Every structure is written in structure tokens, then in C-alpha cells.
Coordinates of C-alpha atoms in Angstrom, one line a residue:
P1 CA 0.0 0.0 0.0
L2 CA 1.0 3.6 -0.7
N3 CA 0.1 6.3 1.8
L4 CA -0.9 9.6 0.3
R5 CA -2.2 13.0 1.5
S6 CA -5.9 13.0 0.9
G7 CA -5.5 16.0 -1.4
D8 CA -3.1 14.1 -3.6
L9 CA -5.7 11.6 -4.7
A10 CA -8.1 12.4 -7.6
S11 CA -11.6 12.9 -6.4
G12 CA -14.2 10.3 -7.4
I13 CA -11.5 7.6 -7.9
K14 CA -12.7 4.1 -7.5
L15 CA -11.4 0.5 -7.6
G16 CA -10.6 -0.7 -11.1
D17 CA -9.8 2.9 -12.4
S18 CA -6.7 3.4 -14.4
V19 CA -4.3 5.9 -12.7
D20 CA -1.1 7.7 -13.3
L21 CA 1.4 8.4 -10.4
Y22 CA 3.4 11.6 -10.4
W23 CA 6.3 12.5 -8.1
V24 CA 6.2 16.0 -6.7
L25 CA 9.0 17.6 -4.7
D26 CA 7.8 20.2 -2.2
S27 CA 9.9 23.3 -2.4
R28 CA 11.3 24.3 1.0
N29 CA 14.1 26.6 2.3
G30 CA 14.6 28.2 -1.1
E31 CA 15.2 24.9 -2.9
E32 CA 14.7 25.0 -6.7
V33 CA 11.1 24.2 -7.8
M34 CA 10.9 21.1 -10.0
D35 CA 8.2 20.1 -12.4
P36 CA 6.2 16.9 -11.5
I37 CA 7.6 13.7 -12.9
L38 CA 5.5 10.8 -14.2
I39 CA 6.6 7.8 -12.2
L40 CA 4.2 5.1 -13.6
G41 CA 1.2 5.4 -15.9
G42 CA -1.8 3.4 -16.7
L43 CA -1.8 1.4 -13.4
T44 CA -4.9 -0.3 -12.1
L45 CA -6.2 0.7 -8.7
I46 CA -6.8 -2.5 -6.8
G47 CA -7.1 -1.2 -3.2
L48 CA -8.4 2.0 -1.7
D49 CA -8.7 2.8 2.0
N50 CA -9.9 6.4 2.5
S51 CA -11.5 5.8 6.0
K52 CA -9.3 8.5 7.5
N53 CA -10.1 10.9 4.6
S54 CA -13.2 12.3 6.4
L55 CA -10.8 13.7 9.0
G56 CA -8.5 15.2 6.4
G57 CA -6.0 12.5 7.0
D58 CA -4.0 10.2 4.7
V59 CA -5.4 7.7 2.3
S60 CA -3.9 4.4 1.3
I61 CA -4.0 2.9 -2.1
T62 CA -2.8 -0.3 -3.7
V63 CA -1.9 -0.5 -7.4
A64 CA -1.0 -3.4 -9.6
I65 CA 2.6 -3.0 -11.0
E66 CA 5.1 -5.3 -12.6
E67 CA 8.0 -6.6 -10.6
T68 CA 10.4 -4.5 -12.6
Q69 CA 8.6 -1.3 -11.5
V70 CA 8.9 -1.9 -7.8
L71 CA 12.2 -0.2 -7.4
R72 CA 11.1 2.9 -9.3
M73 CA 8.0 3.1 -7.2
L74 CA 9.8 2.7 -3.9
S75 CA 12.5 5.3 -4.9
A76 CA 9.7 7.8 -5.5
T77 CA 8.4 7.4 -1.9
T78 CA 11.7 8.4 -0.2
L79 CA 11.5 12.1 -0.9
G80 CA 8.7 14.4 -1.9
R81 CA 5.2 12.9 -2.4
L82 CA 3.1 11.0 -4.9
V83 CA 0.1 12.5 -6.6
V84 CA -2.5 10.1 -8.2
V85 CA -4.6 11.3 -11.2
L86 CA -7.0 9.4 -13.4
S87 CA -5.4 8.0 -16.5
H88 CA -7.2 8.5 -19.8
V89 CA -4.9 6.4 -22.0

């Protein structure tokens, strides 16, 4: 599962939707602003726990990815944040 800020998950998203994951670096302390980077696209959403969302908390999602994509996904979670948008591929 991936934990996200509730505001970083597309509204109206549901299980089975195709989603794209973008990596966003929050600019702090005068750091250079970077454009969002597409980490993985066209993923299937297979799990969604937004039970804490009503309190403005985090949400947890699970997406289906290939084994070869795991390292790329995990690397994107070490710094910055992930933003999930609906994919229209």
C-alpha cells in the first residue's frame, strides 16, 4: 500500500480505475522548484482505504505494478510525495 495525502488523490476515484502516479517535490528553504515527474502510468487501482479521509488525513492505495517497476515506485516514496490522477490512455 502507498500512503498519500488525501488532497493528492483524484476525487471520485474508485477501484478498477486506471491511474497515473506523479512524483512532486515540495519546495522548502529556497530549494529550486521542479516540475512533477510521471513515475508510472496506466496502473490499475486494486485497493483504496480512505476511511481516514473524512478527517482530512491520509489515504492508502494499492496499485498493480510489474515486478520490474517496484524499485522505481519505492524510490519515489523516499522524498517528496506521490500524486494520483485518473489516466485517460
